[in-house]
PDB file of C-alpha atoms and ligand atoms in Angstrom:
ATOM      1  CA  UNK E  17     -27.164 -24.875 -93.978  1.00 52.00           C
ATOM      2  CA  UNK E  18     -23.842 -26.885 -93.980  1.00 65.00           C
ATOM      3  CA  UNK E  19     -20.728 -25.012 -94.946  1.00 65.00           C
ATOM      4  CA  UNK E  20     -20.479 -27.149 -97.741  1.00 64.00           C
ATOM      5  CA  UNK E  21     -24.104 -26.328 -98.459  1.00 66.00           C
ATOM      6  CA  UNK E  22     -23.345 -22.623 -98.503  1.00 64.00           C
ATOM      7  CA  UNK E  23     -20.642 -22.895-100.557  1.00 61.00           C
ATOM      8  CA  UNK E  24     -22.768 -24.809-103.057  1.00 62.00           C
ATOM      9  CA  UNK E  25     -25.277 -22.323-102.839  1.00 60.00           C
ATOM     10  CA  UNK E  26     -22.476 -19.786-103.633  1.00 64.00           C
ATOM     11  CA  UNK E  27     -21.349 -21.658-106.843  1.00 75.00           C
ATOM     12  CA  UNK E  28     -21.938 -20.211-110.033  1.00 90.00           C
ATOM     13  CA  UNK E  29     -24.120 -22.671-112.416  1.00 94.00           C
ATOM     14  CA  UNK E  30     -24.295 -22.447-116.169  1.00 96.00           C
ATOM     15  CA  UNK E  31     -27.057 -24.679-117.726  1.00 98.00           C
ATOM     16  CA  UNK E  32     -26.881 -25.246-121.771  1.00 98.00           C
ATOM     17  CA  UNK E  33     -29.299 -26.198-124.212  1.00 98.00           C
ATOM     18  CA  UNK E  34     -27.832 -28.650-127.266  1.00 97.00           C
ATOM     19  CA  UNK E  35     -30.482 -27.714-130.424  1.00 96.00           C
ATOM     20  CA  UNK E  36     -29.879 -24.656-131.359  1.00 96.00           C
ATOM     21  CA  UNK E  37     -27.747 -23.648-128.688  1.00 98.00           C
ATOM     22  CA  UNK E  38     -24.509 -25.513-128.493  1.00 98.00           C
ATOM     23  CA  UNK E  39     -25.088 -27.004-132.007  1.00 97.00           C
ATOM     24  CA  UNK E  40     -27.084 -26.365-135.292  1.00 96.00           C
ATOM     25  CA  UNK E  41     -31.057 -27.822-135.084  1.00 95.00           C
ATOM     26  CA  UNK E  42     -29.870 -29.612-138.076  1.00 94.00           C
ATOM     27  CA  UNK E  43     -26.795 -31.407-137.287  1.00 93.00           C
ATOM     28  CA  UNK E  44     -29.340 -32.995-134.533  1.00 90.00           C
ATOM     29  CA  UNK E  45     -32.145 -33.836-136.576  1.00 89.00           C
ATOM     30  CA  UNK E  46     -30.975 -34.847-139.357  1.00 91.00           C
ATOM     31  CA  UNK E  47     -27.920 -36.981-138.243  1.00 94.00           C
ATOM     32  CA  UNK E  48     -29.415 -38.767-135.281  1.00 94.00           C
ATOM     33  CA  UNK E  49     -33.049 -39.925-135.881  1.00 93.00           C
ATOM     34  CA  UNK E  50     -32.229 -40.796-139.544  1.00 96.00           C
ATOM     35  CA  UNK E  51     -29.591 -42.719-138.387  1.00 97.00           C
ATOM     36  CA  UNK E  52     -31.105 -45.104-136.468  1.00 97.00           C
ATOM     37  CA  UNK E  53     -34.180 -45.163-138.329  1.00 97.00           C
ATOM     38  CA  UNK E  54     -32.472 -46.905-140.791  1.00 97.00           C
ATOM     39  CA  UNK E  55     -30.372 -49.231-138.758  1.00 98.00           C
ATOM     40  CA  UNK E  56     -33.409 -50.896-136.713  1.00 98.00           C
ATOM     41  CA  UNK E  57     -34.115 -53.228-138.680  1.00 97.00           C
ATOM     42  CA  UNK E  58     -30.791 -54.674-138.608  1.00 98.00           C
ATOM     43  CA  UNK E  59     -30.042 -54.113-135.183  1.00 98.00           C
ATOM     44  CA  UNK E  60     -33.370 -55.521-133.855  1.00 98.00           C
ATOM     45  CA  UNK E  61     -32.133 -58.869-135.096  1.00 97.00           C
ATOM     46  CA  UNK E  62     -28.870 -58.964-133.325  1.00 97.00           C
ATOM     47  CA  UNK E  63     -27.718 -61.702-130.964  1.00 96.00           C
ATOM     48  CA  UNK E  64     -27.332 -59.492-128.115  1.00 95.00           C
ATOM     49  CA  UNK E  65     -28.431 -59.246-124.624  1.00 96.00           C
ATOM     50  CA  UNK E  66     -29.540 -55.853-124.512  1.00 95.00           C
ATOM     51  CA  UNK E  67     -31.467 -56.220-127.963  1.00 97.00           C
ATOM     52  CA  UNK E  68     -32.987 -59.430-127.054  1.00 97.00           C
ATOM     53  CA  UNK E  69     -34.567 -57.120-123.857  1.00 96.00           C
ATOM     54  CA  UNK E  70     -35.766 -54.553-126.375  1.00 96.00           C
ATOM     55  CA  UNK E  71     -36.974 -57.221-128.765  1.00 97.00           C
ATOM     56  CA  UNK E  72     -39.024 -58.979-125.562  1.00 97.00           C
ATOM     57  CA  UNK E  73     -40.491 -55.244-124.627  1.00 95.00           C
ATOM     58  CA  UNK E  74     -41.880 -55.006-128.457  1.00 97.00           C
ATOM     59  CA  UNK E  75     -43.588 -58.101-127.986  1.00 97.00           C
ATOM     60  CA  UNK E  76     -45.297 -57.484-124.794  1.00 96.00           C
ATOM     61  CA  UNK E  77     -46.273 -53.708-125.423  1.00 94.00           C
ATOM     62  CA  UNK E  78     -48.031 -54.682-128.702  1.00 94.00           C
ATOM     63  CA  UNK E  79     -49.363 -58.018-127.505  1.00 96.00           C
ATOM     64  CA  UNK E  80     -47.587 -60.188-130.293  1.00 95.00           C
ATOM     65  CA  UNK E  81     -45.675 -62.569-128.514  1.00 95.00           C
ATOM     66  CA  UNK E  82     -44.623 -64.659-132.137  1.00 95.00           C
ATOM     67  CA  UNK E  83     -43.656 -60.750-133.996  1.00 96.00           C
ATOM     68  CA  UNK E  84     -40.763 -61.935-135.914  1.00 96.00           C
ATOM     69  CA  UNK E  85     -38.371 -59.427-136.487  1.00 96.00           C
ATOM     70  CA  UNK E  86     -39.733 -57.668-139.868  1.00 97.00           C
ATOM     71  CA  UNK E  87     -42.806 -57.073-137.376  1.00 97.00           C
ATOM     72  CA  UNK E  88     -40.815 -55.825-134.915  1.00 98.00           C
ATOM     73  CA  UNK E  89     -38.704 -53.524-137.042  1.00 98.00           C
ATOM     74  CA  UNK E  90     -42.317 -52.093-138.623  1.00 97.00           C
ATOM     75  CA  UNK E  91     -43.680 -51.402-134.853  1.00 97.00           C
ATOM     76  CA  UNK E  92     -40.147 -49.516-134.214  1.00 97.00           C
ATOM     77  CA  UNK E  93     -39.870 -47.273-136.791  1.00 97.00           C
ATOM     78  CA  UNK E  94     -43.726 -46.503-136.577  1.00 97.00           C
ATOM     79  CA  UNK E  95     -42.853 -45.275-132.995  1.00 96.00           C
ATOM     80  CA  UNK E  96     -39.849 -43.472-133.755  1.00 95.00           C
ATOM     81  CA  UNK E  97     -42.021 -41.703-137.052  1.00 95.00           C
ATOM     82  CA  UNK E  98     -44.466 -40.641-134.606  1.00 95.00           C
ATOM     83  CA  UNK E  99     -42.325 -39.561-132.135  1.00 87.00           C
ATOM     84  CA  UNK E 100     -43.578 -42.142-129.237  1.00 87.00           C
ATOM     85  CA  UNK E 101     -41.680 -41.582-125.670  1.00 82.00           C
ATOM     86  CA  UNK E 102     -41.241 -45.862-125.285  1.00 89.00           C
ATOM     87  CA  UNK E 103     -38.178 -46.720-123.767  1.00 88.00           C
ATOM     88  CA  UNK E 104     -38.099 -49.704-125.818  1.00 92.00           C
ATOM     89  CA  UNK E 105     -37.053 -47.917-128.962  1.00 94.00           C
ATOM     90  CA  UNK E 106     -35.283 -45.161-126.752  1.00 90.00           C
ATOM     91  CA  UNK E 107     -32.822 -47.882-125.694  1.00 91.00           C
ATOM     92  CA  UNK E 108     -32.322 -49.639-128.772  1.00 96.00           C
ATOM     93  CA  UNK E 109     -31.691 -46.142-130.690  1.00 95.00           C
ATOM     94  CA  UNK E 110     -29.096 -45.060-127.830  1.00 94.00           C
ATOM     95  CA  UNK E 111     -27.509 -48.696-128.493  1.00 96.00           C
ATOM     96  CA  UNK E 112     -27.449 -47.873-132.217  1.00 97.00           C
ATOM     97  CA  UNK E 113     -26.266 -43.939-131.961  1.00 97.00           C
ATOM     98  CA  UNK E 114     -23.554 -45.411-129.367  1.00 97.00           C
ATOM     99  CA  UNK E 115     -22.246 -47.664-132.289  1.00 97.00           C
ATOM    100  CA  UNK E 116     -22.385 -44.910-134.897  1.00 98.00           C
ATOM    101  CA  UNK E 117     -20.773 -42.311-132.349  1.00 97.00           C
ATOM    102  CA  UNK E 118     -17.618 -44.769-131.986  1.00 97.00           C
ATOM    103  CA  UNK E 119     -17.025 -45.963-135.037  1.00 97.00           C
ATOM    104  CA  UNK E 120     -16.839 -42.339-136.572  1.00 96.00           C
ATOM    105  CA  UNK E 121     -20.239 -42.107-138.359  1.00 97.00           C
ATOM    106  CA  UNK E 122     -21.844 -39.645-135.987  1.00 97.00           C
ATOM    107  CA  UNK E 123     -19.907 -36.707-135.265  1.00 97.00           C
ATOM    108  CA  UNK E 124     -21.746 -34.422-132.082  1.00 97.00           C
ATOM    109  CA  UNK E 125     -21.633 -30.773-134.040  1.00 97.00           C
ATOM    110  CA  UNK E 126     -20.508 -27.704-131.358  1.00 98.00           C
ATOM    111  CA  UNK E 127     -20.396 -23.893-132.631  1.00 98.00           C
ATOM    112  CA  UNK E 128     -16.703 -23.317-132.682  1.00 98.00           C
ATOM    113  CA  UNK E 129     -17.181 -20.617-130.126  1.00 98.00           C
ATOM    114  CA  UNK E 130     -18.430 -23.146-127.687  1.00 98.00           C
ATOM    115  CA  UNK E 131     -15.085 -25.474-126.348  1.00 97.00           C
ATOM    116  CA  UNK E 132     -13.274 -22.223-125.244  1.00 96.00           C
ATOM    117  CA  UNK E 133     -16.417 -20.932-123.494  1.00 96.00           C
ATOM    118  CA  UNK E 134     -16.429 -23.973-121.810  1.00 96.00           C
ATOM    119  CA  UNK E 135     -12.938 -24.174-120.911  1.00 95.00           C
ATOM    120  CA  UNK E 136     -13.206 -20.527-119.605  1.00 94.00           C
ATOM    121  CA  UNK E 137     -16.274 -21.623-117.645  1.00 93.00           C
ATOM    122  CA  UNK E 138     -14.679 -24.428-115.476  1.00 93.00           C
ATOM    123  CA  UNK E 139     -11.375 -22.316-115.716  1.00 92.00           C
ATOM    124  CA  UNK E 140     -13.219 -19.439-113.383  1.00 90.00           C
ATOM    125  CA  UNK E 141     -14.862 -22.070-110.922  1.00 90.00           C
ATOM    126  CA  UNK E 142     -18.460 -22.490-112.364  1.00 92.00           C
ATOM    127  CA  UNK E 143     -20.118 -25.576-113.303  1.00 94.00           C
ATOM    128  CA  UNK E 144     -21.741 -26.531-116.384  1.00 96.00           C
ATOM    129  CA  UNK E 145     -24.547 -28.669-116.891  1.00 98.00           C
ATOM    130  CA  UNK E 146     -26.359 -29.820-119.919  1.00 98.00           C
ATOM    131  CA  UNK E 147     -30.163 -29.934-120.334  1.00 98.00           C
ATOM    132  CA  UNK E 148     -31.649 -31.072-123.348  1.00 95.00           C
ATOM    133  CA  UNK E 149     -34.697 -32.939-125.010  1.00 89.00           C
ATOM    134  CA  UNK E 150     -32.504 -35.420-126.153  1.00 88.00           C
ATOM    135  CA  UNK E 151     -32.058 -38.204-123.368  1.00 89.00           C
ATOM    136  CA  UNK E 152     -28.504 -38.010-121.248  1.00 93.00           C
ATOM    137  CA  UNK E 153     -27.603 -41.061-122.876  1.00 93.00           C
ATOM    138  CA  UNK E 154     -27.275 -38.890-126.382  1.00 94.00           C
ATOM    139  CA  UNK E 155     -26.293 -35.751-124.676  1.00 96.00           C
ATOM    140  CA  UNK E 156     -23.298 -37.675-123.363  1.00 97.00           C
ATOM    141  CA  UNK E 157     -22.364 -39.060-126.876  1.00 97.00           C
ATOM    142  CA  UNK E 158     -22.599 -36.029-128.736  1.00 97.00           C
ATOM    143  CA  UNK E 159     -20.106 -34.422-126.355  1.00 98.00           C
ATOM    144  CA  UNK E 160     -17.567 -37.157-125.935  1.00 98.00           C
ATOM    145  CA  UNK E 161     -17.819 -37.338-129.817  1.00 98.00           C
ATOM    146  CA  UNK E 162     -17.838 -33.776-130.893  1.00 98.00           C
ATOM    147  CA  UNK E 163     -16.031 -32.182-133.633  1.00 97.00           C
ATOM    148  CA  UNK E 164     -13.849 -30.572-131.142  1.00 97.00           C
ATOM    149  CA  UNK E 165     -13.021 -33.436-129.223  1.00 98.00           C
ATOM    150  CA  UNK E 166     -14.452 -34.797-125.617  1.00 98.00           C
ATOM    151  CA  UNK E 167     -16.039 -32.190-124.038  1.00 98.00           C
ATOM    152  CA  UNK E 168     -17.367 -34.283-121.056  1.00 98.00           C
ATOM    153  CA  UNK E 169     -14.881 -33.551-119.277  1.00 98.00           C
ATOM    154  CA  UNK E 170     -16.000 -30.094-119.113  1.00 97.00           C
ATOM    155  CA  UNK E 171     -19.352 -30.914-118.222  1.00 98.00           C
ATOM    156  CA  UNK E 172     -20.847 -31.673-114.325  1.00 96.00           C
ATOM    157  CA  UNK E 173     -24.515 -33.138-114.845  1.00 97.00           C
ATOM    158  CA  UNK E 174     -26.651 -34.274-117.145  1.00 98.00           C
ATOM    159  CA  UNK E 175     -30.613 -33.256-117.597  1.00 97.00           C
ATOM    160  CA  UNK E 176     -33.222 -34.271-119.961  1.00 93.00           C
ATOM    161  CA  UNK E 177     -36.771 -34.763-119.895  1.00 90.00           C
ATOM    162  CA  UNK E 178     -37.094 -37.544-118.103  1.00 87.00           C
ATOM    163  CA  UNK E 179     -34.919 -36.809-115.328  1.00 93.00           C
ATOM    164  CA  UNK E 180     -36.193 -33.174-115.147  1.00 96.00           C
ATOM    165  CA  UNK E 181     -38.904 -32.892-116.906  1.00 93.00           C
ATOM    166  CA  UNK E 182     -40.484 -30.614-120.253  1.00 94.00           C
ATOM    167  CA  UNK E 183     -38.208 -27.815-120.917  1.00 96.00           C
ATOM    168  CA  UNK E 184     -41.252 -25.190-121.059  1.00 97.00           C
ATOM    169  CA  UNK E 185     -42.365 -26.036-117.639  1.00 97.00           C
ATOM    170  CA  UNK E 186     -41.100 -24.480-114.696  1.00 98.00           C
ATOM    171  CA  UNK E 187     -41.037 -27.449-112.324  1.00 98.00           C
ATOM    172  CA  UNK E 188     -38.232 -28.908-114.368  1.00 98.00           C
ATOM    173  CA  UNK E 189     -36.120 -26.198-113.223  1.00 98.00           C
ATOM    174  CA  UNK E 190     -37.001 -26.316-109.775  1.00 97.00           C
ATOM    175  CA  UNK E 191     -36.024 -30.230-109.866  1.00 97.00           C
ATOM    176  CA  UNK E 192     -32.344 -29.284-111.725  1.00 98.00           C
ATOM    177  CA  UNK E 193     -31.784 -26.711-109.126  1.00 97.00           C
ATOM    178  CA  UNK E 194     -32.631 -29.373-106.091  1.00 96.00           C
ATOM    179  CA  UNK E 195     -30.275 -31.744-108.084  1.00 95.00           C
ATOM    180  CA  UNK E 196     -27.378 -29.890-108.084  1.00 94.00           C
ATOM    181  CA  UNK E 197     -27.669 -27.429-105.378  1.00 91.00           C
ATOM    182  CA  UNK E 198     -26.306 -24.490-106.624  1.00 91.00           C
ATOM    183  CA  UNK E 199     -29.110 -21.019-105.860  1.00 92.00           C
ATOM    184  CA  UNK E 200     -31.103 -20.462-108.738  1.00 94.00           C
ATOM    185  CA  UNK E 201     -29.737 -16.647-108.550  1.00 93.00           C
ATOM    186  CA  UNK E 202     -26.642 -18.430-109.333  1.00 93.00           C
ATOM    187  CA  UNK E 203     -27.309 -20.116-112.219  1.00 95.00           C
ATOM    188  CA  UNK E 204     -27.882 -18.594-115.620  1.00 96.00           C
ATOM    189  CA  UNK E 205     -29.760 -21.005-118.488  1.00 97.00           C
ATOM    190  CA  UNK E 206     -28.559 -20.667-122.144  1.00 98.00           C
ATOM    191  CA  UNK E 207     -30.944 -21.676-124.513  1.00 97.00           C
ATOM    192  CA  UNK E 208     -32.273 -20.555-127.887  1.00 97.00           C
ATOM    193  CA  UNK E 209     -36.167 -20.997-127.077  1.00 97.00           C
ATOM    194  CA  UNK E 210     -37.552 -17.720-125.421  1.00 97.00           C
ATOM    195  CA  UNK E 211     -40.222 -20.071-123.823  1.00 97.00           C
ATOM    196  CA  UNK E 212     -37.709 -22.183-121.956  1.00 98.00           C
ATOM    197  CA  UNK E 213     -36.209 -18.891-120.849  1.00 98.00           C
ATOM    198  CA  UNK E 214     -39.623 -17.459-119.501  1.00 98.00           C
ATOM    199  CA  UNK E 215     -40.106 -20.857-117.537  1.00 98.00           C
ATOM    200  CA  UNK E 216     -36.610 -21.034-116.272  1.00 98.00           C
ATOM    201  CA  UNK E 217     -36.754 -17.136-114.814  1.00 97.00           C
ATOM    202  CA  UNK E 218     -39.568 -18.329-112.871  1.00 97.00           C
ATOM    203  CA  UNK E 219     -37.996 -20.274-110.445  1.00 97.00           C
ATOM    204  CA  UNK E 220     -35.034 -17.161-109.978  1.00 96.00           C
ATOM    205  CA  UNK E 221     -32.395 -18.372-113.025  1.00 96.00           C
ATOM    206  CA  UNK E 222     -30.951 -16.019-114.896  1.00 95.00           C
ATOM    207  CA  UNK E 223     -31.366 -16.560-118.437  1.00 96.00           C
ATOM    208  CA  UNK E 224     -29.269 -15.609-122.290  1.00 96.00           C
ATOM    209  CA  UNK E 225     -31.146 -16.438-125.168  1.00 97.00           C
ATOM    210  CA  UNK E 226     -29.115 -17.773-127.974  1.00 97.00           C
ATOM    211  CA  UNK E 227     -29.850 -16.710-131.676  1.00 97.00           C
ATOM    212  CA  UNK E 228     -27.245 -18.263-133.620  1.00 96.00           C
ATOM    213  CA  UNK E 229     -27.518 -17.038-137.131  1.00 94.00           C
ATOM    214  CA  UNK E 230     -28.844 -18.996-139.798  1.00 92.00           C
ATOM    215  CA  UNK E 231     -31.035 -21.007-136.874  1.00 93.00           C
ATOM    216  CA  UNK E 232     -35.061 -20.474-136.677  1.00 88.00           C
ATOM    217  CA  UNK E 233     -35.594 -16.892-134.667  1.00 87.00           C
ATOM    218  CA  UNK E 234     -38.634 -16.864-132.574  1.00 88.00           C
ATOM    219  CA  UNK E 235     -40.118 -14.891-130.054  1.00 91.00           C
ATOM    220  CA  UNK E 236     -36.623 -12.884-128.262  1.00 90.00           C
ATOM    221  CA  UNK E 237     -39.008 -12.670-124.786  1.00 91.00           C
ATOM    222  CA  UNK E 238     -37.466 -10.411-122.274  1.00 93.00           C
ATOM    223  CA  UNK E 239     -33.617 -12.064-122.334  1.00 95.00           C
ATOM    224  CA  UNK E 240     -30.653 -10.645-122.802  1.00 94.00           C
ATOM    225  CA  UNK E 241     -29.458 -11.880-126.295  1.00 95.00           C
ATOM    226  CA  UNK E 242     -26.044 -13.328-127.651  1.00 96.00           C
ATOM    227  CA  UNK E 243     -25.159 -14.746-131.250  1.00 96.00           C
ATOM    228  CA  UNK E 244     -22.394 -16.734-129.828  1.00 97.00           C
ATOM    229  CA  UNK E 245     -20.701 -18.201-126.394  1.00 97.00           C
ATOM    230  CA  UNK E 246     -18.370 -15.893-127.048  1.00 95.00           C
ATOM    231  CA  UNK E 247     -20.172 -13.069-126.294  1.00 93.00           C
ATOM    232  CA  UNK E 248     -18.849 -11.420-123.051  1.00 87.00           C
ATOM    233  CA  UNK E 249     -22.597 -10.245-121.524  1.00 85.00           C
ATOM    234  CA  UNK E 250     -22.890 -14.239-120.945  1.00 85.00           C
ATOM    235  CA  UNK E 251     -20.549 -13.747-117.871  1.00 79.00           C
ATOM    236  CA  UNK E 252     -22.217 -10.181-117.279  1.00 70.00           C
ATOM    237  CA  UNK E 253     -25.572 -11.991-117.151  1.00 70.00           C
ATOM    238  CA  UNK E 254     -23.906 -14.415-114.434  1.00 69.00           C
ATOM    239  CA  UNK E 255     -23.366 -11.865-112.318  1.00 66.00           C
ATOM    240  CA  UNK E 256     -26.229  -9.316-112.879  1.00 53.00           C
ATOM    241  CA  UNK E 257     -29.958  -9.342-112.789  1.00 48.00           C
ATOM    242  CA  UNK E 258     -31.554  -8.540-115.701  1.00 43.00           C
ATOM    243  CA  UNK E 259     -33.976  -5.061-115.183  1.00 40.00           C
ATOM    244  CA  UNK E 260     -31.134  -3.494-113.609  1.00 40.00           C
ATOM    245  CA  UNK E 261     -28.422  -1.188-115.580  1.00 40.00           C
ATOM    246  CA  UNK E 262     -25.224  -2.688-115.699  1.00 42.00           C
ATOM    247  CA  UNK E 263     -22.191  -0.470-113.632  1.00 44.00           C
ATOM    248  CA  UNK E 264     -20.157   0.919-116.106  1.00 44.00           C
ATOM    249  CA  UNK E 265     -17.683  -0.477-114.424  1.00 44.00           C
ATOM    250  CA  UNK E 266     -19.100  -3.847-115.415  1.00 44.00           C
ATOM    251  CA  UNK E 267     -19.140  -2.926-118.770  1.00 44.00           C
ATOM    252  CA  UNK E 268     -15.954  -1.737-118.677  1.00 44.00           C
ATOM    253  CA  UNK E 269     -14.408  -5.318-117.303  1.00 44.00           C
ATOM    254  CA  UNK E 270     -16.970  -7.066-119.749  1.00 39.00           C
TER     255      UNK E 270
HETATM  256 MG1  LIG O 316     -32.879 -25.624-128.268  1.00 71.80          MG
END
């Protein structure tokens, strides 16, 4: 191992969820999808060299070469009402949410507790990386657009489904940890889906499970708990395995 390697492998990681976690299930739901939904049939008929790729892709994955746009807009929002994973309407929603993000109509929702846990984060040396359902494309908007401001700038990389894979399986965290190098003792997952926790511990992360109030509660699983990035076990967890007692004198400094 390099001694750049070790000293990766020394880093602390923190990895955070978005739904649920950093922001209400809600402000995700029913901002984003909605959002576009309602926008591709305009957008699908724009002169533009990015739409005119999406509009080709339409044609060729349904076989209707002639689909005129009312067609294609019918075949997009089927896909996005039954959830289909086609990067045809991915794109074409990020190009839409991009829009909406900039021009103020989209605002990325954080828990107020969340920019100052961030801040303290990067302030003590650890990284922070994002992994979400939502693709990086959105992850990236709804932090450069929060409430609170950019919050990129606080954040290292950038995982989603497709570059890591489902969030319930524990390959996906094996692939985040080979991406960004940091030992999975080292990096503790904060998420608010007990099931992504279990999956995560698997592969050696250190896990928090996040019950913000007001937010579905299911299963807890066997994770420490916290109701808010504020909490102060969060850097406790960092730095302790789960199963054994806390020092007082950790609990003391925590
Ligand atoms: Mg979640």
């Amino acid at each position: 191992v390099s001694a750049r390697g070790a000293e990766r492998e020394r880093t602390q990681c923190v990895v955070v969820d978005i739904e649920g976690t950093t922001s209400s299930i809600a402000s995700v739901t029913r901002q984003l999808f909605p959002y576009a939904r309602e926008r591709l049939s305009e957008w699908i008929r724009r002169d533009d060299r990015q739409v005119a790729a999406v509009r080709a892709e339409v044609r060729a994955a349904t076989g209707r070469p002639g689909a005129g746009p009312d067609e294609l807009a019918a075949v997009l929002r089927d896909w996005q009402d039954g959830d289909a994973k086609v990067p045809a309407l991915k794109t074409l929603q990020g190009l839409i949410w991009a829009a909406g993000f900039a021009v103020g109509d989209l605002v990325g929702h954080v828990y107020p507790d969340v920019p100052p846990a961030l801040a303290a984060w990067t302030a003590a040396g650890y990284d922070v990386h994002v992994y979400s359902s939502g693709s990086v494309l959105a992850q990236r908007l709804w932090f450069r657009y929060s409430g609170a401001g950019d919050l990129t700038g606080y954040v290292t990389g950038w995982h989603d489904t497709r570059t890591a894979g489902p969030k319930r399986e524990p390959a996906s965290y094996h692939r985040i940890t080979a991406a960004i190098g940091t030992a999975p003792a080292h990096t503790t997952f904060l998420s608010d889906v007990a099931a992504e926790l279990d999956a995560a511990r698997t592969v050696g992360w250190r896990t928090v499970l996040v019950r913000r109030p007001g937010e579905p509660a299911g299963p807890r699983g066997a994770h420490r708990m916290v109701r808010s990035f504020a909490d102060p076990s969060i850097t406790l967890a960092t730095r302790t395995r789960i199963g054994r007692a806390p020092a007082s004198a950790e609990l003391r400094s925590a």
